[in-house]
Amino acid sequence: ASLKGFRLLVVEPIDHEHNKAGDAFVAIDVVNASDGETIYWVGSREAPNALPDKYGPVDAAVVGIVDQVDA
């Protein structure tokens, strides 16, 4: 499987109040998220499912962009 054409993003986990909630990690971006956007990501066995061929050497994938967070 090729990752050619996909961007890699540095993801910084946050909690529901936008406070840092863990260490940063790298994820493949399949939704073309912009810098600073709040995103939804999947990890582990679900991450390769975000790729077109459902197979690839990825541990984390950005699969959605959050439009709004209601507190």
PDB file of N, CA and C in Angstrom:
ATOM      1  N   ALA A   1       0.841  -1.186   0.000  1.00  0.00           N
ATOM      2  CA  ALA A   1       0.000   0.000   0.000  1.00  0.00           C
ATOM      3  C   ALA A   1       0.881   1.244   0.000  1.00  0.00           C
ATOM      4  N   SER A   2       0.448   2.238  -0.727  1.00  0.00           N
ATOM      5  CA  SER A   2       1.214   3.474  -0.828  1.00  0.00           C
ATOM      6  C   SER A   2       0.519   4.598  -0.064  1.00  0.00           C
ATOM      7  N   LEU A   3       1.334   5.417   0.567  1.00  0.00           N
ATOM      8  CA  LEU A   3       0.807   6.593   1.257  1.00  0.00           C
ATOM      9  C   LEU A   3       1.036   7.847   0.427  1.00  0.00           C
ATOM     10  N   LYS A   4       1.473   7.657  -0.810  1.00  0.00           N
ATOM     11  CA  LYS A   4       1.755   8.784  -1.696  1.00  0.00           C
ATOM     12  C   LYS A   4       0.483   9.613  -1.910  1.00  0.00           C
ATOM     13  N   GLY A   5       0.637  10.918  -1.796  1.00  0.00           N
ATOM     14  CA  GLY A   5      -0.487  11.822  -2.006  1.00  0.00           C
ATOM     15  C   GLY A   5      -1.216  12.213  -0.733  1.00  0.00           C
ATOM     16  N   PHE A   6      -0.908  11.554   0.372  1.00  0.00           N
ATOM     17  CA  PHE A   6      -1.543  11.890   1.646  1.00  0.00           C
ATOM     18  C   PHE A   6      -0.590  12.722   2.492  1.00  0.00           C
ATOM     19  N   ARG A   7      -1.139  13.709   3.203  1.00  0.00           N
ATOM     20  CA  ARG A   7      -0.330  14.508   4.119  1.00  0.00           C
ATOM     21  C   ARG A   7      -0.249  13.804   5.465  1.00  0.00           C
ATOM     22  N   LEU A   8       0.850  14.064   6.154  1.00  0.00           N
ATOM     23  CA  LEU A   8       0.996  13.603   7.528  1.00  0.00           C
ATOM     24  C   LEU A   8       0.849  14.816   8.435  1.00  0.00           C
ATOM     25  N   LEU A   9       0.024  14.706   9.455  1.00  0.00           N
ATOM     26  CA  LEU A   9      -0.216  15.813  10.375  1.00  0.00           C
ATOM     27  C   LEU A   9       0.306  15.480  11.765  1.00  0.00           C
ATOM     28  N   VAL A  10       0.790  16.491  12.456  1.00  0.00           N
ATOM     29  CA  VAL A  10       1.104  16.356  13.872  1.00  0.00           C
ATOM     30  C   VAL A  10      -0.179  16.695  14.626  1.00  0.00           C
ATOM     31  N   VAL A  11      -0.698  15.734  15.349  1.00  0.00           N
ATOM     32  CA  VAL A  11      -1.958  15.882  16.074  1.00  0.00           C
ATOM     33  C   VAL A  11      -1.651  16.099  17.554  1.00  0.00           C
ATOM     34  N   GLU A  12      -2.281  17.113  18.133  1.00  0.00           N
ATOM     35  CA  GLU A  12      -2.123  17.407  19.552  1.00  0.00           C
ATOM     36  C   GLU A  12      -3.458  17.150  20.247  1.00  0.00           C
ATOM     37  N   PRO A  13      -3.574  16.056  20.996  1.00  0.00           N
ATOM     38  CA  PRO A  13      -4.842  15.725  21.660  1.00  0.00           C
ATOM     39  C   PRO A  13      -5.273  16.804  22.651  1.00  0.00           C
ATOM     40  N   ILE A  14      -6.580  17.065  22.685  1.00  0.00           N
ATOM     41  CA  ILE A  14      -7.155  18.030  23.626  1.00  0.00           C
ATOM     42  C   ILE A  14      -8.381  17.407  24.286  1.00  0.00           C
ATOM     43  N   ASP A  15      -8.773  17.975  25.419  1.00  0.00           N
ATOM     44  CA  ASP A  15      -9.999  17.525  26.071  1.00  0.00           C
ATOM     45  C   ASP A  15     -11.168  18.402  25.617  1.00  0.00           C
ATOM     46  N   HIS A  16     -12.339  18.203  26.215  1.00  0.00           N
ATOM     47  CA  HIS A  16     -13.535  18.946  25.792  1.00  0.00           C
ATOM     48  C   HIS A  16     -13.453  20.441  26.078  1.00  0.00           C
ATOM     49  N   GLU A  17     -12.471  20.855  26.892  1.00  0.00           N
ATOM     50  CA  GLU A  17     -12.273  22.281  27.165  1.00  0.00           C
ATOM     51  C   GLU A  17     -11.070  22.841  26.404  1.00  0.00           C
ATOM     52  N   HIS A  18     -10.582  22.088  25.452  1.00  0.00           N
ATOM     53  CA  HIS A  18      -9.444  22.457  24.596  1.00  0.00           C
ATOM     54  C   HIS A  18      -8.123  22.561  25.352  1.00  0.00           C
ATOM     55  N   ASN A  19      -7.996  21.834  26.459  1.00  0.00           N
ATOM     56  CA  ASN A  19      -6.735  21.750  27.186  1.00  0.00           C
ATOM     57  C   ASN A  19      -5.943  20.557  26.662  1.00  0.00           C
ATOM     58  N   LYS A  20      -4.625  20.660  26.685  1.00  0.00           N
ATOM     59  CA  LYS A  20      -3.777  19.567  26.219  1.00  0.00           C
ATOM     60  C   LYS A  20      -4.116  18.291  26.981  1.00  0.00           C
ATOM     61  N   ALA A  21      -4.232  17.177  26.249  1.00  0.00           N
ATOM     62  CA  ALA A  21      -4.648  15.919  26.864  1.00  0.00           C
ATOM     63  C   ALA A  21      -3.792  14.745  26.407  1.00  0.00           C
ATOM     64  N   GLY A  22      -2.514  14.950  26.273  1.00  0.00           N
ATOM     65  CA  GLY A  22      -1.644  13.852  25.860  1.00  0.00           C
ATOM     66  C   GLY A  22      -0.527  14.331  24.971  1.00  0.00           C
ATOM     67  N   ASP A  23       0.327  13.406  24.595  1.00  0.00           N
ATOM     68  CA  ASP A  23       1.464  13.717  23.738  1.00  0.00           C
ATOM     69  C   ASP A  23       1.044  13.813  22.275  1.00  0.00           C
ATOM     70  N   ALA A  24       1.726  14.667  21.535  1.00  0.00           N
ATOM     71  CA  ALA A  24       1.470  14.806  20.098  1.00  0.00           C
ATOM     72  C   ALA A  24       1.896  13.533  19.370  1.00  0.00           C
ATOM     73  N   PHE A  25       1.249  13.260  18.246  1.00  0.00           N
ATOM     74  CA  PHE A  25       1.583  12.097  17.424  1.00  0.00           C
ATOM     75  C   PHE A  25       1.328  12.437  15.962  1.00  0.00           C
ATOM     76  N   VAL A  26       1.804  11.598  15.077  1.00  0.00           N
ATOM     77  CA  VAL A  26       1.640  11.813  13.639  1.00  0.00           C
ATOM     78  C   VAL A  26       0.503  10.937  13.134  1.00  0.00           C
ATOM     79  N   ALA A  27      -0.365  11.528  12.293  1.00  0.00           N
ATOM     80  CA  ALA A  27      -1.478  10.790  11.698  1.00  0.00           C
ATOM     81  C   ALA A  27      -1.572  11.124  10.219  1.00  0.00           C
ATOM     82  N   ILE A  28      -2.011  10.166   9.432  1.00  0.00           N
ATOM     83  CA  ILE A  28      -2.244  10.416   8.011  1.00  0.00           C
ATOM     84  C   ILE A  28      -3.566  11.173   7.881  1.00  0.00           C
ATOM     85  N   ASP A  29      -3.619  12.135   6.982  1.00  0.00           N
ATOM     86  CA  ASP A  29      -4.802  12.990   6.821  1.00  0.00           C
ATOM     87  C   ASP A  29      -5.529  12.625   5.535  1.00  0.00           C
ATOM     88  N   VAL A  30      -6.726  12.058   5.662  1.00  0.00           N
ATOM     89  CA  VAL A  30      -7.503  11.689   4.478  1.00  0.00           C
ATOM     90  C   VAL A  30      -8.655  12.654   4.213  1.00  0.00           C
ATOM     91  N   VAL A  31      -8.761  13.725   5.031  1.00  0.00           N
ATOM     92  CA  VAL A  31      -9.867  14.677   4.872  1.00  0.00           C
ATOM     93  C   VAL A  31      -9.398  16.095   4.569  1.00  0.00           C
ATOM     94  N   ASN A  32      -8.100  16.285   4.386  1.00  0.00           N
ATOM     95  CA  ASN A  32      -7.525  17.604   4.087  1.00  0.00           C
ATOM     96  C   ASN A  32      -7.851  18.648   5.150  1.00  0.00           C
ATOM     97  N   ALA A  33      -7.605  18.301   6.387  1.00  0.00           N
ATOM     98  CA  ALA A  33      -7.818  19.235   7.496  1.00  0.00           C
ATOM     99  C   ALA A  33      -6.826  20.389   7.408  1.00  0.00           C
ATOM    100  N   SER A  34      -7.253  21.546   7.853  1.00  0.00           N
ATOM    101  CA  SER A  34      -6.390  22.729   7.879  1.00  0.00           C
ATOM    102  C   SER A  34      -5.735  22.855   9.245  1.00  0.00           C
ATOM    103  N   ASP A  35      -4.627  23.575   9.286  1.00  0.00           N
ATOM    104  CA  ASP A  35      -3.911  23.811  10.532  1.00  0.00           C
ATOM    105  C   ASP A  35      -4.829  24.482  11.548  1.00  0.00           C
ATOM    106  N   GLY A  36      -4.864  23.966  12.755  1.00  0.00           N
ATOM    107  CA  GLY A  36      -5.666  24.554  13.819  1.00  0.00           C
ATOM    108  C   GLY A  36      -7.081  24.026  13.931  1.00  0.00           C
ATOM    109  N   GLU A  37      -7.537  23.214  12.969  1.00  0.00           N
ATOM    110  CA  GLU A  37      -8.894  22.680  13.044  1.00  0.00           C
ATOM    111  C   GLU A  37      -8.971  21.568  14.081  1.00  0.00           C
ATOM    112  N   THR A  38     -10.135  21.440  14.682  1.00  0.00           N
ATOM    113  CA  THR A  38     -10.393  20.317  15.573  1.00  0.00           C
ATOM    114  C   THR A  38     -10.820  19.146  14.701  1.00  0.00           C
ATOM    115  N   ILE A  39     -10.168  18.015  14.912  1.00  0.00           N
ATOM    116  CA  ILE A  39     -10.412  16.860  14.037  1.00  0.00           C
ATOM    117  C   ILE A  39     -10.852  15.646  14.847  1.00  0.00           C
ATOM    118  N   TYR A  40     -11.348  14.654  14.134  1.00  0.00           N
ATOM    119  CA  TYR A  40     -11.660  13.352  14.702  1.00  0.00           C
ATOM    120  C   TYR A  40     -10.674  12.371  14.099  1.00  0.00           C
ATOM    121  N   TRP A  41     -10.090  11.509  14.919  1.00  0.00           N
ATOM    122  CA  TRP A  41      -9.116  10.558  14.407  1.00  0.00           C
ATOM    123  C   TRP A  41      -9.408   9.161  14.957  1.00  0.00           C
ATOM    124  N   VAL A  42      -8.900   8.178  14.248  1.00  0.00           N
ATOM    125  CA  VAL A  42      -8.982   6.789  14.693  1.00  0.00           C
ATOM    126  C   VAL A  42      -7.577   6.225  14.741  1.00  0.00           C
ATOM    127  N   GLY A  43      -7.397   5.249  15.572  1.00  0.00           N
ATOM    128  CA  GLY A  43      -6.080   4.644  15.702  1.00  0.00           C
ATOM    129  C   GLY A  43      -6.149   3.133  15.688  1.00  0.00           C
ATOM    130  N   SER A  44      -4.986   2.533  15.788  1.00  0.00           N
ATOM    131  CA  SER A  44      -4.847   1.093  15.873  1.00  0.00           C
ATOM    132  C   SER A  44      -5.355   0.406  14.601  1.00  0.00           C
ATOM    133  N   ARG A  45      -6.113  -0.652  14.739  1.00  0.00           N
ATOM    134  CA  ARG A  45      -6.560  -1.439  13.580  1.00  0.00           C
ATOM    135  C   ARG A  45      -7.519  -0.686  12.655  1.00  0.00           C
ATOM    136  N   GLU A  46      -8.197   0.327  13.191  1.00  0.00           N
ATOM    137  CA  GLU A  46      -9.151   1.083  12.380  1.00  0.00           C
ATOM    138  C   GLU A  46      -8.467   2.078  11.451  1.00  0.00           C
ATOM    139  N   ALA A  47      -7.261   2.501  11.768  1.00  0.00           N
ATOM    140  CA  ALA A  47      -6.577   3.536  10.989  1.00  0.00           C
ATOM    141  C   ALA A  47      -6.408   3.180   9.506  1.00  0.00           C
ATOM    142  N   PRO A  48      -5.938   1.988   9.142  1.00  0.00           N
ATOM    143  CA  PRO A  48      -5.793   1.680   7.713  1.00  0.00           C
ATOM    144  C   PRO A  48      -7.116   1.672   6.946  1.00  0.00           C
ATOM    145  N   ASN A  49      -8.237   1.489   7.641  1.00  0.00           N
ATOM    146  CA  ASN A  49      -9.542   1.496   6.967  1.00  0.00           C
ATOM    147  C   ASN A  49      -9.863   2.845   6.342  1.00  0.00           C
ATOM    148  N   ALA A  50      -9.176   3.898   6.753  1.00  0.00           N
ATOM    149  CA  ALA A  50      -9.393   5.229   6.184  1.00  0.00           C
ATOM    150  C   ALA A  50      -8.767   5.364   4.799  1.00  0.00           C
ATOM    151  N   LEU A  51      -7.863   4.462   4.453  1.00  0.00           N
ATOM    152  CA  LEU A  51      -7.197   4.511   3.149  1.00  0.00           C
ATOM    153  C   LEU A  51      -8.074   3.879   2.078  1.00  0.00           C
ATOM    154  N   PRO A  52      -7.913   4.298   0.824  1.00  0.00           N
ATOM    155  CA  PRO A  52      -8.749   3.756  -0.253  1.00  0.00           C
ATOM    156  C   PRO A  52      -8.709   2.234  -0.370  1.00  0.00           C
ATOM    157  N   ASP A  53      -7.528   1.634  -0.199  1.00  0.00           N
ATOM    158  CA  ASP A  53      -7.439   0.179  -0.330  1.00  0.00           C
ATOM    159  C   ASP A  53      -7.561  -0.547   1.015  1.00  0.00           C
ATOM    160  N   LYS A  54      -7.844   0.199   2.075  1.00  0.00           N
ATOM    161  CA  LYS A  54      -8.061  -0.343   3.421  1.00  0.00           C
ATOM    162  C   LYS A  54      -6.849  -1.075   3.986  1.00  0.00           C
ATOM    163  N   TYR A  55      -5.667  -0.769   3.462  1.00  0.00           N
ATOM    164  CA  TYR A  55      -4.456  -1.423   3.935  1.00  0.00           C
ATOM    165  C   TYR A  55      -3.301  -0.446   3.871  1.00  0.00           C
ATOM    166  N   GLY A  56      -2.500  -0.409   4.896  1.00  0.00           N
ATOM    167  CA  GLY A  56      -1.332   0.455   4.882  1.00  0.00           C
ATOM    168  C   GLY A  56      -0.674   0.506   6.240  1.00  0.00           C
ATOM    169  N   PRO A  57       0.569   0.935   6.270  1.00  0.00           N
ATOM    170  CA  PRO A  57       1.325   0.980   7.522  1.00  0.00           C
ATOM    171  C   PRO A  57       1.034   2.246   8.331  1.00  0.00           C
ATOM    172  N   VAL A  58      -0.189   2.396   8.806  1.00  0.00           N
ATOM    173  CA  VAL A  58      -0.550   3.581   9.589  1.00  0.00           C
ATOM    174  C   VAL A  58      -1.135   3.160  10.935  1.00  0.00           C
ATOM    175  N   ASP A  59      -0.830   3.939  11.957  1.00  0.00           N
ATOM    176  CA  ASP A  59      -1.358   3.693  13.298  1.00  0.00           C
ATOM    177  C   ASP A  59      -2.421   4.705  13.690  1.00  0.00           C
ATOM    178  N   ALA A  60      -2.501   5.831  12.955  1.00  0.00           N
ATOM    179  CA  ALA A  60      -3.488   6.867  13.260  1.00  0.00           C
ATOM    180  C   ALA A  60      -3.896   7.557  11.969  1.00  0.00           C
ATOM    181  N   ALA A  61      -5.186   7.864  11.847  1.00  0.00           N
ATOM    182  CA  ALA A  61      -5.694   8.532  10.651  1.00  0.00           C
ATOM    183  C   ALA A  61      -6.727   9.584  11.037  1.00  0.00           C
ATOM    184  N   VAL A  62      -6.615  10.762  10.427  1.00  0.00           N
ATOM    185  CA  VAL A  62      -7.601  11.825  10.603  1.00  0.00           C
ATOM    186  C   VAL A  62      -8.756  11.495   9.669  1.00  0.00           C
ATOM    187  N   VAL A  63      -9.959  11.313  10.235  1.00  0.00           N
ATOM    188  CA  VAL A  63     -11.099  10.878   9.435  1.00  0.00           C
ATOM    189  C   VAL A  63     -12.262  11.865   9.423  1.00  0.00           C
ATOM    190  N   GLY A  64     -12.136  12.966  10.149  1.00  0.00           N
ATOM    191  CA  GLY A  64     -13.218  13.940  10.154  1.00  0.00           C
ATOM    192  C   GLY A  64     -12.783  15.272  10.728  1.00  0.00           C
ATOM    193  N   ILE A  65     -13.526  16.301  10.356  1.00  0.00           N
ATOM    194  CA  ILE A  65     -13.298  17.649  10.867  1.00  0.00           C
ATOM    195  C   ILE A  65     -14.513  18.023  11.707  1.00  0.00           C
ATOM    196  N   VAL A  66     -14.270  18.469  12.931  1.00  0.00           N
ATOM    197  CA  VAL A  66     -15.348  18.829  13.850  1.00  0.00           C
ATOM    198  C   VAL A  66     -15.811  20.246  13.533  1.00  0.00           C
ATOM    199  N   ASP A  67     -17.104  20.397  13.229  1.00  0.00           N
ATOM    200  CA  ASP A  67     -17.660  21.711  12.917  1.00  0.00           C
ATOM    201  C   ASP A  67     -17.955  22.522  14.169  1.00  0.00           C
ATOM    202  N   GLN A  68     -18.463  21.858  15.202  1.00  0.00           N
ATOM    203  CA  GLN A  68     -18.904  22.576  16.395  1.00  0.00           C
ATOM    204  C   GLN A  68     -18.828  21.651  17.598  1.00  0.00           C
ATOM    205  N   VAL A  69     -18.461  22.216  18.738  1.00  0.00           N
ATOM    206  CA  VAL A  69     -18.452  21.469  19.995  1.00  0.00           C
ATOM    207  C   VAL A  69     -19.408  22.167  20.947  1.00  0.00           C
ATOM    208  N   ASP A  70     -20.436  21.452  21.378  1.00  0.00           N
ATOM    209  CA  ASP A  70     -21.395  21.999  22.338  1.00  0.00           C
ATOM    210  C   ASP A  70     -20.976  21.581  23.736  1.00  0.00           C
ATOM    211  N   ALA A  71     -20.896  22.552  24.614  1.00  0.00           N
ATOM    212  CA  ALA A  71     -20.471  22.248  25.993  1.00  0.00           C
ATOM    213  C   ALA A  71     -21.647  21.914  26.870  1.00  0.00           C
TER     214      ALA A  71
END
